[in-house]
Coordinates of C-alpha atoms in Angstrom, one line a residue:
M1 CA 0.0 0.0 0.2
S2 CA 2.9 2.2 0.9
T3 CA 4.2 1.7 -2.6
S4 CA 1.2 2.5 -4.8
S5 CA 0.9 5.9 -2.8
Q6 CA 4.4 6.9 -3.2
P7 CA 3.9 7.9 -7.0
A8 CA 0.8 9.7 -6.1
D9 CA 3.1 11.7 -3.4
V10 CA 5.9 12.6 -5.7
N11 CA 3.5 13.5 -8.5
A12 CA 1.9 15.9 -6.0
A13 CA 5.3 17.3 -4.8
F14 CA 6.0 17.9 -8.7
A15 CA 3.0 19.5 -9.4
A16 CA 3.5 21.8 -6.3
E17 CA 6.9 22.9 -7.1
R18 CA 5.6 23.3 -11.0
S19 CA 3.0 25.6 -9.7
E20 CA 5.3 27.7 -7.8
Q21 CA 7.7 28.2 -10.5
L22 CA 4.9 29.2 -12.9
Q23 CA 3.5 31.5 -10.5
A24 CA 7.2 33.0 -10.0
A25 CA 7.6 33.3 -13.8
A26 CA 4.1 35.1 -14.0
A27 CA 5.3 37.4 -11.3
R28 CA 8.4 38.3 -13.0
R29 CA 6.9 38.7 -16.3
A30 CA 4.1 41.1 -14.6
D31 CA 7.0 42.9 -13.1
F32 CA 8.9 43.0 -16.1
D33 CA 5.7 44.5 -18.3
S34 CA 4.8 46.9 -15.6
R35 CA 8.4 48.4 -15.5
I36 CA 8.1 48.9 -19.6
A37 CA 4.6 50.4 -19.0
D38 CA 6.2 52.8 -16.4
G39 CA 8.6 53.8 -18.8
K40 CA 11.3 52.5 -16.5
L41 CA 12.7 50.0 -19.1
V42 CA 13.2 51.4 -22.5
P43 CA 13.3 48.4 -25.4
L44 CA 16.3 49.0 -27.7
G45 CA 15.6 45.9 -29.9
D46 CA 16.9 42.4 -29.7
G47 CA 15.8 41.6 -26.3
R48 CA 17.8 44.6 -24.9
F49 CA 16.7 47.2 -22.6
R50 CA 17.8 50.4 -21.0
I51 CA 17.3 51.1 -17.2
N52 CA 15.2 54.8 -17.0
D53 CA 15.0 55.1 -13.4
P54 CA 16.9 58.1 -11.8
G55 CA 16.4 57.0 -8.5
S56 CA 18.3 53.6 -9.3
W57 CA 21.9 52.8 -9.2
D58 CA 21.3 50.9 -12.3
N59 CA 20.2 54.0 -14.3
G60 CA 21.3 54.1 -17.7
E61 CA 22.6 50.4 -17.7
I62 CA 21.5 47.7 -20.6
L63 CA 19.8 44.6 -19.4
I64 CA 19.4 41.3 -21.7
E65 CA 16.1 39.5 -21.5
R66 CA 16.3 35.8 -20.8
G67 CA 12.8 34.9 -21.0
D68 CA 10.0 34.8 -18.3
G69 CA 10.5 38.3 -17.6
Q70 CA 14.3 37.6 -16.3
V71 CA 16.7 40.3 -17.2
L72 CA 20.4 39.9 -16.5
P73 CA 22.9 43.3 -17.0
Q74 CA 25.6 42.9 -19.8
H75 CA 28.7 42.0 -18.1
G76 CA 31.3 42.1 -20.4
L77 CA 33.1 39.0 -19.6
D78 CA 34.7 36.8 -22.2
T79 CA 32.2 34.2 -23.1
S80 CA 34.4 32.4 -26.0
L81 CA 34.1 29.0 -24.1
G82 CA 30.5 29.3 -23.9
Q83 CA 30.3 30.6 -20.6
A84 CA 31.4 33.8 -18.7
A85 CA 35.1 33.9 -18.0
L86 CA 35.3 34.5 -14.2
Y87 CA 36.3 33.0 -11.0
S88 CA 35.3 34.7 -7.7
S89 CA 35.6 33.7 -3.9
V90 CA 32.1 35.4 -3.5
P91 CA 29.1 35.5 -5.8
A92 CA 29.3 38.2 -8.3
W93 CA 26.6 40.8 -9.0
H94 CA 25.6 39.6 -12.2
Q95 CA 25.6 35.8 -10.8
L96 CA 27.8 34.4 -13.4
G97 CA 31.1 32.4 -13.3
N98 CA 32.4 30.0 -11.0
V99 CA 32.3 30.8 -7.4
V100 CA 34.5 28.9 -4.8
P101 CA 33.3 30.0 -1.3
G102 CA 36.3 31.5 0.7
G103 CA 38.3 31.4 -2.4
T104 CA 41.5 29.1 -3.2
S105 CA 45.2 29.1 -3.3
D106 CA 45.7 27.0 -6.5
V107 CA 46.7 28.7 -9.3
D108 CA 46.0 26.0 -11.7
E109 CA 41.9 25.7 -10.3
V110 CA 41.9 29.5 -10.7
L111 CA 43.1 29.8 -14.4
T112 CA 40.6 26.9 -15.3
L113 CA 37.6 28.5 -13.3
G114 CA 38.5 31.9 -14.5
G115 CA 38.6 30.7 -18.1
I116 CA 42.1 32.1 -18.7
D117 CA 44.1 28.8 -18.6
Y118 CA 45.2 29.5 -22.4
D119 CA 48.5 30.5 -23.7
V120 CA 49.1 33.4 -26.1
L121 CA 51.2 32.8 -29.3
R122 CA 52.9 35.1 -31.4
R123 CA 52.4 34.6 -34.9
P124 CA 54.0 36.5 -38.0
V125 CA 51.5 38.7 -39.8
E126 CA 50.9 37.2 -43.2
F127 CA 49.1 38.8 -46.4
R128 CA 48.6 38.3 -50.0
N129 CA 48.6 41.0 -52.7
S130 CA 45.7 38.9 -54.6
L131 CA 43.7 35.7 -54.0
D132 CA 46.2 33.7 -56.4
S133 CA 49.3 35.3 -55.0
P134 CA 51.9 33.8 -52.4
H135 CA 51.8 34.7 -48.9
L136 CA 54.1 37.3 -48.1
Q137 CA 55.1 38.4 -44.2
L138 CA 55.0 41.8 -42.8
P139 CA 58.3 42.6 -41.3
E140 CA 58.6 43.5 -37.7
H141 CA 54.8 42.5 -36.9
F142 CA 53.0 39.8 -35.3
V143 CA 49.6 38.6 -34.4
T144 CA 49.1 37.6 -30.9
A145 CA 46.3 34.5 -30.8
R146 CA 44.7 32.2 -28.0
S147 CA 46.1 28.8 -28.1
D148 CA 42.5 27.2 -27.0
T149 CA 40.0 29.0 -29.6
G150 CA 42.9 30.2 -32.2
A151 CA 41.3 33.7 -32.1
G152 CA 43.3 36.7 -33.0
L153 CA 44.0 39.0 -30.2
G154 CA 46.0 41.8 -31.6
V155 CA 48.7 43.0 -33.8
V156 CA 52.0 43.9 -32.0
G157 CA 55.6 44.9 -32.9
S158 CA 58.7 42.9 -32.8
K159 CA 59.7 44.0 -29.4
Y160 CA 56.6 42.9 -27.8
E161 CA 56.8 40.0 -25.3
V162 CA 53.8 38.0 -24.3
L163 CA 53.3 37.8 -20.4
Q164 CA 51.3 34.5 -20.0
N165 CA 48.4 34.7 -17.7
R166 CA 50.2 32.4 -15.6
D167 CA 53.3 34.5 -15.2
A168 CA 50.8 37.5 -13.8
F169 CA 49.9 35.1 -10.9
A170 CA 53.6 34.5 -10.3
F171 CA 54.2 38.3 -10.2
L172 CA 51.7 39.0 -7.8
Q173 CA 52.9 36.2 -5.6
D174 CA 56.7 37.6 -6.0
L175 CA 55.4 41.2 -5.5
V176 CA 54.0 40.4 -1.9
D177 CA 56.3 37.6 -1.2
R178 CA 53.6 35.3 -0.3
Y179 CA 53.0 32.0 -1.8
D180 CA 49.8 31.1 0.0
V181 CA 47.6 33.9 -1.0
V182 CA 43.9 33.3 -1.4
W183 CA 42.8 34.5 -4.8
E184 CA 39.7 36.5 -4.9
S185 CA 39.0 37.0 -8.5
A186 CA 40.3 36.4 -12.1
G187 CA 38.9 36.3 -15.3
A188 CA 38.8 37.8 -19.0
V189 CA 37.1 40.5 -20.9
R190 CA 36.8 41.8 -24.7
G191 CA 37.3 38.4 -25.7
G192 CA 40.6 37.4 -23.8
R193 CA 42.2 40.3 -25.1
R194 CA 42.4 41.6 -21.1
V195 CA 42.7 39.6 -18.5
F196 CA 42.3 40.8 -14.6
I197 CA 43.4 39.0 -11.2
S198 CA 43.1 40.2 -7.9
M199 CA 44.3 39.1 -4.2
R200 CA 43.2 40.6 -0.9
L201 CA 45.9 42.0 1.2
P202 CA 45.8 41.1 5.1
D203 CA 45.9 44.9 6.4
T204 CA 42.5 46.0 6.6
V205 CA 42.2 50.2 7.3
T206 CA 39.8 51.1 10.0
I207 CA 38.6 54.7 9.8
D208 CA 37.1 55.4 13.4
A209 CA 37.1 58.8 14.2
G210 CA 33.7 59.9 15.3
G211 CA 33.1 56.2 15.9
V212 CA 32.1 55.6 12.1
A213 CA 34.1 52.4 12.1
D214 CA 34.6 52.5 8.4
Q215 CA 36.4 49.3 7.1
I216 CA 38.5 50.0 3.7
I217 CA 40.0 46.5 2.3
P218 CA 42.8 46.9 0.2
F219 CA 43.5 44.6 -2.8
V220 CA 45.8 44.0 -5.3
V221 CA 44.9 43.7 -8.9
A222 CA 46.9 42.7 -11.8
L223 CA 45.7 43.8 -15.5
N224 CA 47.2 42.2 -18.4
S225 CA 46.5 42.8 -22.1
H226 CA 47.3 40.8 -24.9
D227 CA 46.5 42.8 -28.0
G228 CA 49.3 45.8 -27.5
S229 CA 46.8 48.1 -26.2
S230 CA 48.3 48.8 -22.6
P231 CA 51.2 47.7 -20.4
F232 CA 50.9 45.0 -17.7
Q233 CA 49.5 46.9 -14.7
I234 CA 49.6 46.5 -10.9
V235 CA 46.8 48.6 -9.1
V236 CA 46.4 48.9 -5.1
T237 CA 42.9 49.5 -4.9
P238 CA 40.5 49.4 -1.8
W239 CA 37.0 48.0 -1.9
R240 CA 34.7 49.3 0.7
P241 CA 32.0 46.2 1.1
V242 CA 29.3 48.5 2.4
C243 CA 28.5 49.8 -0.9
R244 CA 29.1 49.2 -4.6
N245 CA 32.0 52.0 -4.8
T246 CA 35.6 51.4 -5.7
E247 CA 38.0 53.8 -4.4
R248 CA 41.9 54.3 -5.2
F249 CA 44.3 55.4 -2.7
A250 CA 45.2 58.9 -3.1
L251 CA 48.0 60.0 -1.0
R252 CA 49.7 62.9 -2.2
D253 CA 53.4 61.3 -2.2
A254 CA 52.7 58.0 -3.4
N255 CA 51.3 56.0 -6.5
S256 CA 48.7 53.2 -6.5
R257 CA 49.5 52.2 -10.4
W258 CA 52.4 50.9 -11.9
G259 CA 53.0 49.2 -15.2
V260 CA 55.5 47.9 -17.4
R261 CA 55.5 47.4 -21.2
H262 CA 55.7 43.7 -22.5
T263 CA 59.3 43.3 -22.6
R264 CA 62.0 40.6 -21.9
N265 CA 62.7 42.2 -18.4
A266 CA 59.2 43.0 -17.2
R267 CA 59.1 39.8 -14.6
D268 CA 62.7 41.2 -13.2
R269 CA 61.1 44.6 -12.1
I270 CA 59.5 43.3 -8.8
E271 CA 61.4 45.3 -6.5
E272 CA 60.8 48.9 -8.7
A273 CA 57.1 47.5 -8.4
R274 CA 57.0 47.3 -4.6
R275 CA 58.6 50.7 -4.1
T276 CA 56.4 52.6 -6.8
L277 CA 53.3 51.0 -5.2
G278 CA 54.5 51.6 -1.6
L279 CA 53.1 48.4 -0.6
S280 CA 54.2 49.0 3.1
V281 CA 52.9 49.5 6.7
K282 CA 54.0 53.0 6.4
Y283 CA 52.0 53.5 3.3
F284 CA 48.6 52.1 4.7
D285 CA 49.5 54.0 8.2
E286 CA 49.8 57.4 6.3
F287 CA 46.6 56.6 4.2
A288 CA 44.7 55.9 7.4
A289 CA 45.8 59.3 9.3
E290 CA 44.8 61.2 6.0
E291 CA 41.2 59.5 6.2
E292 CA 40.7 59.9 9.8
A293 CA 41.7 63.5 9.4
L294 CA 39.1 64.0 7.0
A295 CA 36.4 62.2 9.1
R296 CA 37.2 64.7 12.1
T297 CA 36.6 67.6 9.8
E298 CA 33.0 69.1 9.7
L299 CA 31.8 70.3 6.3
A300 CA 28.8 72.5 5.8
L301 CA 26.9 71.8 2.8
A302 CA 27.8 75.4 1.4
D303 CA 31.7 74.0 1.9
F304 CA 31.0 70.9 0.1
H305 CA 29.3 72.9 -2.8
Q306 CA 32.7 75.3 -3.0
V307 CA 34.6 72.1 -3.3
V308 CA 32.5 70.7 -6.1
D309 CA 32.7 74.2 -8.0
E310 CA 36.7 73.8 -7.7
L311 CA 36.2 70.6 -9.2
W312 CA 34.0 71.2 -11.9
Q313 CA 34.1 74.8 -13.0
P314 CA 30.6 76.4 -13.0
P315 CA 29.2 77.5 -16.3
T316 CA 29.4 81.2 -17.5
E317 CA 26.3 83.2 -17.9
D318 CA 26.6 83.1 -21.5
A319 CA 26.8 79.1 -21.5
S320 CA 24.3 77.2 -23.4
V321 CA 20.8 76.0 -21.5
R322 CA 22.6 72.5 -22.2
T323 CA 25.7 73.1 -20.5
R324 CA 23.9 75.0 -17.3
N325 CA 21.3 72.2 -16.9
S326 CA 24.1 69.4 -17.2
H327 CA 26.0 71.2 -14.4
R328 CA 22.8 71.5 -12.0
R329 CA 22.2 68.0 -12.5
R330 CA 25.6 67.1 -11.3
V331 CA 25.4 69.4 -8.5
D332 CA 21.9 67.8 -7.6
E333 CA 23.4 64.3 -7.6
L334 CA 26.7 65.1 -5.6
T335 CA 24.3 66.8 -3.3
D336 CA 22.1 63.7 -3.0
L337 CA 25.0 61.7 -2.4
Y338 CA 26.9 63.7 0.3
T339 CA 23.5 63.6 2.1
E340 CA 23.4 60.0 2.0
N341 CA 26.6 59.5 3.1
T342 CA 26.5 62.0 6.3
T343 CA 23.5 59.7 7.7
R344 CA 26.7 57.4 8.4
L345 CA 29.5 59.5 8.5
G346 CA 28.3 62.7 9.6
T347 CA 29.0 66.1 7.9
T348 CA 32.4 65.6 7.3
A349 CA 35.0 66.0 4.6
Y350 CA 35.2 62.1 4.7
A351 CA 31.6 61.9 3.6
A352 CA 32.3 64.6 1.2
E353 CA 34.9 62.5 -0.3
R354 CA 32.8 59.1 -0.6
A355 CA 30.1 61.2 -2.1
I356 CA 32.7 62.3 -5.1
T357 CA 34.5 58.8 -5.3
E358 CA 31.0 57.6 -5.8
Y359 CA 29.9 60.1 -8.4
A360 CA 33.0 59.6 -10.4
D361 CA 32.8 55.9 -10.7
W362 CA 29.2 55.3 -11.1
K363 CA 27.0 58.4 -11.9
Q364 CA 29.5 60.6 -14.1
A365 CA 28.5 60.5 -17.8
I366 CA 30.4 57.8 -19.8
R367 CA 30.7 57.0 -23.5
P368 CA 31.5 53.7 -24.2
T369 CA 33.5 52.9 -27.2
G370 CA 34.9 49.7 -28.8
S371 CA 33.5 46.1 -27.7
L372 CA 32.4 48.1 -24.7
R373 CA 29.8 50.3 -26.8
G374 CA 26.3 50.1 -25.4
N375 CA 27.4 48.5 -22.4
N376 CA 27.6 51.0 -19.7
L377 CA 28.2 48.9 -16.7
A378 CA 31.1 47.0 -18.0
A379 CA 32.6 50.2 -19.3
R380 CA 32.4 51.9 -15.7
A381 CA 34.1 48.8 -13.9
T382 CA 36.9 48.8 -16.7
A383 CA 37.2 52.7 -16.2
V384 CA 37.9 52.1 -12.4
L385 CA 40.3 49.4 -13.1
E386 CA 42.2 51.3 -15.3
G387 CA 42.3 54.3 -13.4
S388 CA 40.2 56.7 -15.8
N389 CA 39.2 59.0 -12.6
D390 CA 42.3 58.9 -10.7
D391 CA 43.3 62.6 -11.4
L392 CA 39.9 63.6 -10.2
K393 CA 39.8 61.7 -7.2
S394 CA 43.2 62.5 -6.4
R395 CA 42.4 66.5 -6.8
A396 CA 39.4 66.0 -4.4
H397 CA 41.4 64.2 -2.0
R398 CA 44.0 67.1 -2.1
Q399 CA 41.4 69.9 -1.8
L400 CA 39.5 68.2 1.3
L401 CA 42.7 67.7 3.0
T402 CA 43.4 71.8 2.9
L403 CA 40.1 71.8 4.9
T404 CA 41.3 70.2 7.7
R405 CA 43.9 72.4 8.3
R406 CA 41.7 75.4 8.9
S407 CA 42.1 77.1 12.2

């Protein structure tokens, strides 16, 4: 009797689960249709939609419909092998890639899971003057190509030396002089032409002036290009986990970025990289001291607006209406960000720096080009890593520091 009832129980459970799935799909579809009807999702064709919601962090980003009302952001990750080329120690915002909770120290595992376990080959550039003419080689020029897919990555000169993906891991290990590091993330973008690797440093910076207890976690990120477009770079970049805000150390007398061209001696310049990046206890102590000073400095809204005007020159009276409106929107967005940050950090120069950093990284207008065209979020993430706004954030940091010395 028990065996005869088993199928009924299984079928009932399956029916209930299926019903829940259908209800969830219907709810997603209803929400999706509602967002379109409200103008918060603007159809762009080919299953792509632009978010039109000024109150949302995702305003202006592009989403792709996956069916049943499911939409995912464009991520910009390489998908040459059929899945997103990403390894991470924590789930990514786009729910893609291979996640190893807590991370791993195994370089081979990270290379495989991150979709970057390929070598880069250097082959002569060949051409023909006509379809029936023999192949000729272009002197002093080479094509870089992936060993796994055979896809071409770029055209480089005779002095260009490939820095393999595995070599980038070895460089980071040598840089911090540790070989048991836990890798935080690794992957490829732009069809494998660019690769990124990150590790977390053991030193956590805590800004506790006024009891804000704001933790800043420093990471070291390696950026490697295989198309000749940029040098091999190392970036020291703190990630604040309480918000989606990446910011860069902005000390007056220290750099947070080091790069070397793809030449034969690239792997031999560890000491130079250490000196340039300032990877030392003194470096982190100086950074913490400056941020503590900002956290102790009261900053009225009028003073914040003055800092904004020094960073972004206000338009003249004869400027176009479009220019004046653009400046007003910028000031309004910065003011809103400052107000949001003051709820936890107080009306301080530290809150002002956070607001300006958030605006520079996630709000400032951006025009993606090339393979990132139409993909604002990937373009912003790339700009953050590549330091496109470093100068602006450093100027803001220096300007706010002058306010800490007011009598």
